Coordinates of C-alpha atoms in Angstrom, one line a residue:
X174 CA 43.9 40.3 17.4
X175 CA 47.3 38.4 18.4
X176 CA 48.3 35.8 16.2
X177 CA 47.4 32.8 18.7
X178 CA 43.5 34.0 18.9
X179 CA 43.5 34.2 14.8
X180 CA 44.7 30.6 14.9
X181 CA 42.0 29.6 17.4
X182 CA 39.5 31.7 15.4
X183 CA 40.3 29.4 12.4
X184 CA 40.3 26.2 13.9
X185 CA 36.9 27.1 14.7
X186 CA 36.1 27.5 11.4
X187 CA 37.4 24.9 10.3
X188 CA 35.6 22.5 12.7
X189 CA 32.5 24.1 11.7
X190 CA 32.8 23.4 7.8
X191 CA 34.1 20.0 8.9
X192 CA 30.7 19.0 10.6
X193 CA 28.8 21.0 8.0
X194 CA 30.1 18.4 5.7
X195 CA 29.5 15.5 7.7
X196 CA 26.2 16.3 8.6
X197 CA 25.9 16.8 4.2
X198 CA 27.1 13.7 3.8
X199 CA 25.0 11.6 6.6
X200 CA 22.2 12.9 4.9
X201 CA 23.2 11.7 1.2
X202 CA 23.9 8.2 2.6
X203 CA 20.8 8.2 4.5
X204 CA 18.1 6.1 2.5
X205 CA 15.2 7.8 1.5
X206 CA 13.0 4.9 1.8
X207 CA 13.4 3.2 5.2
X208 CA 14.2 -0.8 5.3
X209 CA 12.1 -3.4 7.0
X210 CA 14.8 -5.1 8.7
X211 CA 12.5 -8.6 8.4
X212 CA 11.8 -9.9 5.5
X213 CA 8.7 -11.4 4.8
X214 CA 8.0 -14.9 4.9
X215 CA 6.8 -17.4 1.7
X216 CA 3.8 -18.1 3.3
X217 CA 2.9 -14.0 3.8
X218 CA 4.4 -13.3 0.3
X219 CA 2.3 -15.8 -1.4
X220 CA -0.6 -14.5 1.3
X221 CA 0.4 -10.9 0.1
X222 CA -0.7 -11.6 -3.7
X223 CA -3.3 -13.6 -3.3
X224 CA -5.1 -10.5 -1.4
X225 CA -4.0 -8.1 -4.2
X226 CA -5.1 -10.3 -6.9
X227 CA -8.7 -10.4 -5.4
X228 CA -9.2 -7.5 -4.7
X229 CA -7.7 -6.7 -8.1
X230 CA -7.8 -9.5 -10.7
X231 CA -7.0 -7.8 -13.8
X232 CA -4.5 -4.8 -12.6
X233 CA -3.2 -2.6 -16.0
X234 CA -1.5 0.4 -16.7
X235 CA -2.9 3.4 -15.6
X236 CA -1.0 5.1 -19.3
X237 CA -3.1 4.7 -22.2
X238 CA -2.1 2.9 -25.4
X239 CA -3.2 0.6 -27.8
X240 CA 0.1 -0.9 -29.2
X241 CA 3.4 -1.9 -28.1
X242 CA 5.0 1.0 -30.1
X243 CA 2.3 3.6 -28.2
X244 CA 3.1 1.9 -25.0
X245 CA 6.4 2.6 -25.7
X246 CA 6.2 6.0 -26.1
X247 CA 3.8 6.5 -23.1
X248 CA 6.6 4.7 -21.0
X249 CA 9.4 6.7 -22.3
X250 CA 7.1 10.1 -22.1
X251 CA 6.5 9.2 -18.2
X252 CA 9.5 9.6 -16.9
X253 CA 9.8 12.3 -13.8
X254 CA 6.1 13.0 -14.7
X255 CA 2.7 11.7 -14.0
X256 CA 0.7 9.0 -15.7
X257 CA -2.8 11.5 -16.2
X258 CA -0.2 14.0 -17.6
X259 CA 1.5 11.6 -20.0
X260 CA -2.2 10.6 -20.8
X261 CA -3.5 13.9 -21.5
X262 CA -0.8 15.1 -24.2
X263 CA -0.5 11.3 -25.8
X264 CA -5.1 11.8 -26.0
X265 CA -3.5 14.4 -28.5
X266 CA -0.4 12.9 -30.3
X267 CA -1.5 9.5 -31.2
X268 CA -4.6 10.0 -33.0
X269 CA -2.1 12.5 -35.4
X270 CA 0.8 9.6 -35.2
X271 CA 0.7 6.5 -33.2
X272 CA 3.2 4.8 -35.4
X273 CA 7.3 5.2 -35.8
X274 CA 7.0 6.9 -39.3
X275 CA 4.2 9.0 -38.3
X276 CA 6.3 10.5 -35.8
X277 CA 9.6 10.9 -37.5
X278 CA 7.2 13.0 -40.2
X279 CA 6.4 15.5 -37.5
X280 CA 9.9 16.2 -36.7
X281 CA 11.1 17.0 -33.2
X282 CA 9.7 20.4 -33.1
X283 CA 6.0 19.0 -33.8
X284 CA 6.6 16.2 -31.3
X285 CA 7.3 19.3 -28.7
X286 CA 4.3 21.0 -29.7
X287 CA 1.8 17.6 -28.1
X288 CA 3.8 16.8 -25.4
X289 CA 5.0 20.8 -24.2
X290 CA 3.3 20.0 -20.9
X291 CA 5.2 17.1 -19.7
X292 CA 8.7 17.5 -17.6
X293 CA 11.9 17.0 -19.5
X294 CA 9.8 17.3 -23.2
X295 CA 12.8 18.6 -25.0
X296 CA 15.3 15.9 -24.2
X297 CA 12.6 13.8 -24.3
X298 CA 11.1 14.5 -28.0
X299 CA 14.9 14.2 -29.1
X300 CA 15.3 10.8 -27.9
X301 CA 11.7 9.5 -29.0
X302 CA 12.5 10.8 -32.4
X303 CA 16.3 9.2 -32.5
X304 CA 14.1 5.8 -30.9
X305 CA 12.1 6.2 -33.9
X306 CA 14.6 6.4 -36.5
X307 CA 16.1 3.3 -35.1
X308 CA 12.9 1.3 -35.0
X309 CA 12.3 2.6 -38.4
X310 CA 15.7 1.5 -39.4
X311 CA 16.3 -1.7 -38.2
X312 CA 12.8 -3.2 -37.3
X313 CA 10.2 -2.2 -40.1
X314 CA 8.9 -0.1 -37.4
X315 CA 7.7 -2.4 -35.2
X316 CA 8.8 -2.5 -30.9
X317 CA 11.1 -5.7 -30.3
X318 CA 10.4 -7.6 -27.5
X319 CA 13.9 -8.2 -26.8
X320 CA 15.8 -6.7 -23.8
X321 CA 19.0 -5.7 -25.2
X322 CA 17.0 -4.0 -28.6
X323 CA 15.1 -1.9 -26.5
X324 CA 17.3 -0.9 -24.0
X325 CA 19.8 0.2 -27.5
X326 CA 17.2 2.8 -27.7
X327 CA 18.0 6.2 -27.0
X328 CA 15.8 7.0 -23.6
X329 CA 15.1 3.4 -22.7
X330 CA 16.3 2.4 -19.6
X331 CA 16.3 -0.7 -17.7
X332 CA 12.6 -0.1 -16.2
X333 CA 11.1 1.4 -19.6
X334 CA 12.2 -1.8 -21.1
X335 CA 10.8 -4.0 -18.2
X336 CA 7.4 -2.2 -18.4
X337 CA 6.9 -3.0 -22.3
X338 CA 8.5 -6.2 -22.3
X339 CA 5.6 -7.1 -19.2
X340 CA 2.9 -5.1 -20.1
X341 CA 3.1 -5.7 -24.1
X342 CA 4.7 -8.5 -24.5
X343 CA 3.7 -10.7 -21.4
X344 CA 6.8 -11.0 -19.9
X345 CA 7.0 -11.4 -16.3
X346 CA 9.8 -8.7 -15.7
X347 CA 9.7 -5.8 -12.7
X348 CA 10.2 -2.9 -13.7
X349 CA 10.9 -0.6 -10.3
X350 CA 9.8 2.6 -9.9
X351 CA 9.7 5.2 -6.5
X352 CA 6.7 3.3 -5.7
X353 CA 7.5 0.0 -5.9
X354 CA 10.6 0.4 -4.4
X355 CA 9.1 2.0 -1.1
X356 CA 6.6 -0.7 -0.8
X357 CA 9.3 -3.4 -1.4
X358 CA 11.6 -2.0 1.1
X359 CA 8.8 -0.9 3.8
X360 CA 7.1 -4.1 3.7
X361 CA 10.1 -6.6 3.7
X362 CA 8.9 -7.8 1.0
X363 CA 12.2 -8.0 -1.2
X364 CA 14.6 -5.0 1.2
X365 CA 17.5 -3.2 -0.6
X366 CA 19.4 -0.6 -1.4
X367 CA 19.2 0.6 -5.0
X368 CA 16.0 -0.4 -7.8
X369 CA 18.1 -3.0 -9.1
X370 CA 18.9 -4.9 -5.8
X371 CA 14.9 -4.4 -5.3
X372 CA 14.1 -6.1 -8.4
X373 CA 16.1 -8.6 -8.0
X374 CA 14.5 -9.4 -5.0
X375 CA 11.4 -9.3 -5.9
X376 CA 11.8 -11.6 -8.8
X377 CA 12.9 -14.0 -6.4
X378 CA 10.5 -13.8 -3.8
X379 CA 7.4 -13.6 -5.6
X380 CA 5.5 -16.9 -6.4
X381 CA 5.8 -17.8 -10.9
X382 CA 1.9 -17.5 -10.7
X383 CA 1.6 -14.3 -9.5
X384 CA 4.6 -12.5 -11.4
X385 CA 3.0 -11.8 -14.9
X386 CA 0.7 -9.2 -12.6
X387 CA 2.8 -8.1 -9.6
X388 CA 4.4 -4.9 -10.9
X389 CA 1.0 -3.3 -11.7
X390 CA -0.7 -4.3 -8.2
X391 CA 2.8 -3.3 -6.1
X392 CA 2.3 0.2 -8.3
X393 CA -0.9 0.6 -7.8
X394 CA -0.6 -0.3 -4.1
X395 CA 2.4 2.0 -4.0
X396 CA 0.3 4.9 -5.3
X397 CA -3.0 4.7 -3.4
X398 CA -2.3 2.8 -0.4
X399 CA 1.5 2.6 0.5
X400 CA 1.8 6.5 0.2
X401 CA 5.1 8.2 0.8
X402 CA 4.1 10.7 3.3
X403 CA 1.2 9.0 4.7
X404 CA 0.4 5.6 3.8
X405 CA -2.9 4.5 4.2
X406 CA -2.4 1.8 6.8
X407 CA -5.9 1.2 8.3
X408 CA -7.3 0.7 5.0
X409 CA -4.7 -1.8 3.5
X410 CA -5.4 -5.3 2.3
X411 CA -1.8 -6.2 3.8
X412 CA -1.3 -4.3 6.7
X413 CA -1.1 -7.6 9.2
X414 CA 1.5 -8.7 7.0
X415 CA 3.6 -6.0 6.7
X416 CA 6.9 -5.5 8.5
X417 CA 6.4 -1.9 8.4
X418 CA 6.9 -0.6 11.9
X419 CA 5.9 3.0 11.5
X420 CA 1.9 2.0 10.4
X421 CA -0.4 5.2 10.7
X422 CA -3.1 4.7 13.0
X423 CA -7.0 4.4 12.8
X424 CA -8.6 8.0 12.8

């Protein structure tokens, strides 16, 4: 092969890696969730809840606890898994220790051994007993209901702390997750780009009456209705007001 078709030969190459890479990199920047590029109105976001709340005046967590400190836990045990998972091993742990001493006593290898079937459990028993040690420590034991103190807490993020400083505390925070962002974005009803830009929007549309309850009916509505494959358009409460514009049909 002369030297002139080995160059060509490797420009080739080259050009191929080059829109390999592009291509790699379209698809990174590409969001996952697609954006209503209309936001909705006032009048359809106050519209919006007021369906959800009658059709579901008294929405709750779909984990199972009967304190802020098992709440906690639940929250922190959810992460990357499912809620009838969390539910299952926690049917198990609490009734042995549902308290921050209880748990330090078992030690991180009898935390593993309740919650072995949930995702991440090793990191995750780790940092529940390091929270632990800390609540033990600092607080008599007891969950703050301060922002800052629980998100000091090794494995408490942002949204951990926003669901027990809502759902135990009565806070009206928002605490994000995959399916309140897709409904947030797919609707219109608070668009953007990253969870936090998404809860920031939605704290700023929603109507102050309707806040205390909307991250359990936008979860909720996220998981049954406003599916990620294949939302169930035709049978949703909101679907006129929706800025959606791939609905699924009627069967």
């Amino acid at each position: 092969m002369s030297a002139a078709a080995i160059k060509k030969t490797a420009a080739k190459k080259v050009a191929v890696k080059k829109n390999s890479a592009n291509k790699a990199v379209a698809a990174v920047k590409k969001p996952a969730t697609p954006r209503s590029s209309k936001r909705m109105s006032r009048e359809e976001v106050r519209e919006m809840f007021t369906r959800l709340r009658e059709l579901n005046p008294h929405p709750k967590t779909e984990l199972e606890y009967s304190s802020p400190f098992e709440l906690l836990v639940a929250v922190a045990l959810s992460a990357q898994a499912t809620d009838v998972g969390v539910n299952k091993a926690t049917r198990k742990l609490f009734p042995v220790a549902n308290t921050a001493q209880a748990i330090l006593d078992l030690g991180e290898e009898g935390l593993k051994r309740y919650i072995a079937t949930i995702g991440l459990f090793n990191a995750k028993a780790k940092n529940v007993i390091a929270a632990c040690a800390i609540l033990v420590e600092k607080y008599g034991g007891e969950v703050p209901a301060e922002r800052a103190a629980l998100e000091a807490l090794p494995g408490v993020g942002r949204k951990t702390a926003n669901v027990v400083l809502n759902t135990a505390f009565g806070q009206p925070t928002m605490a994000v997750d995959t399916h309140i962002f897709r409904v947030g974005n797919r609707t219109g009803l608070a668009p953007g780009k990253d969870v936090r830009a998404v809860e920031d929007g939605l704290l700023k549309a929603i109507p102050e009456e309707f806040l205390l309850d909307a991250h359990h009916w936008l979860i909720l509505h996220g998981r049954y209705v406003c599916k990620a494959r294949k939302p169930d358009c035709p049978q949703c409460v909101i679907r006129d007001l929706c800025h959606f514009k791939d609905k699924t049909a009627d069967a």
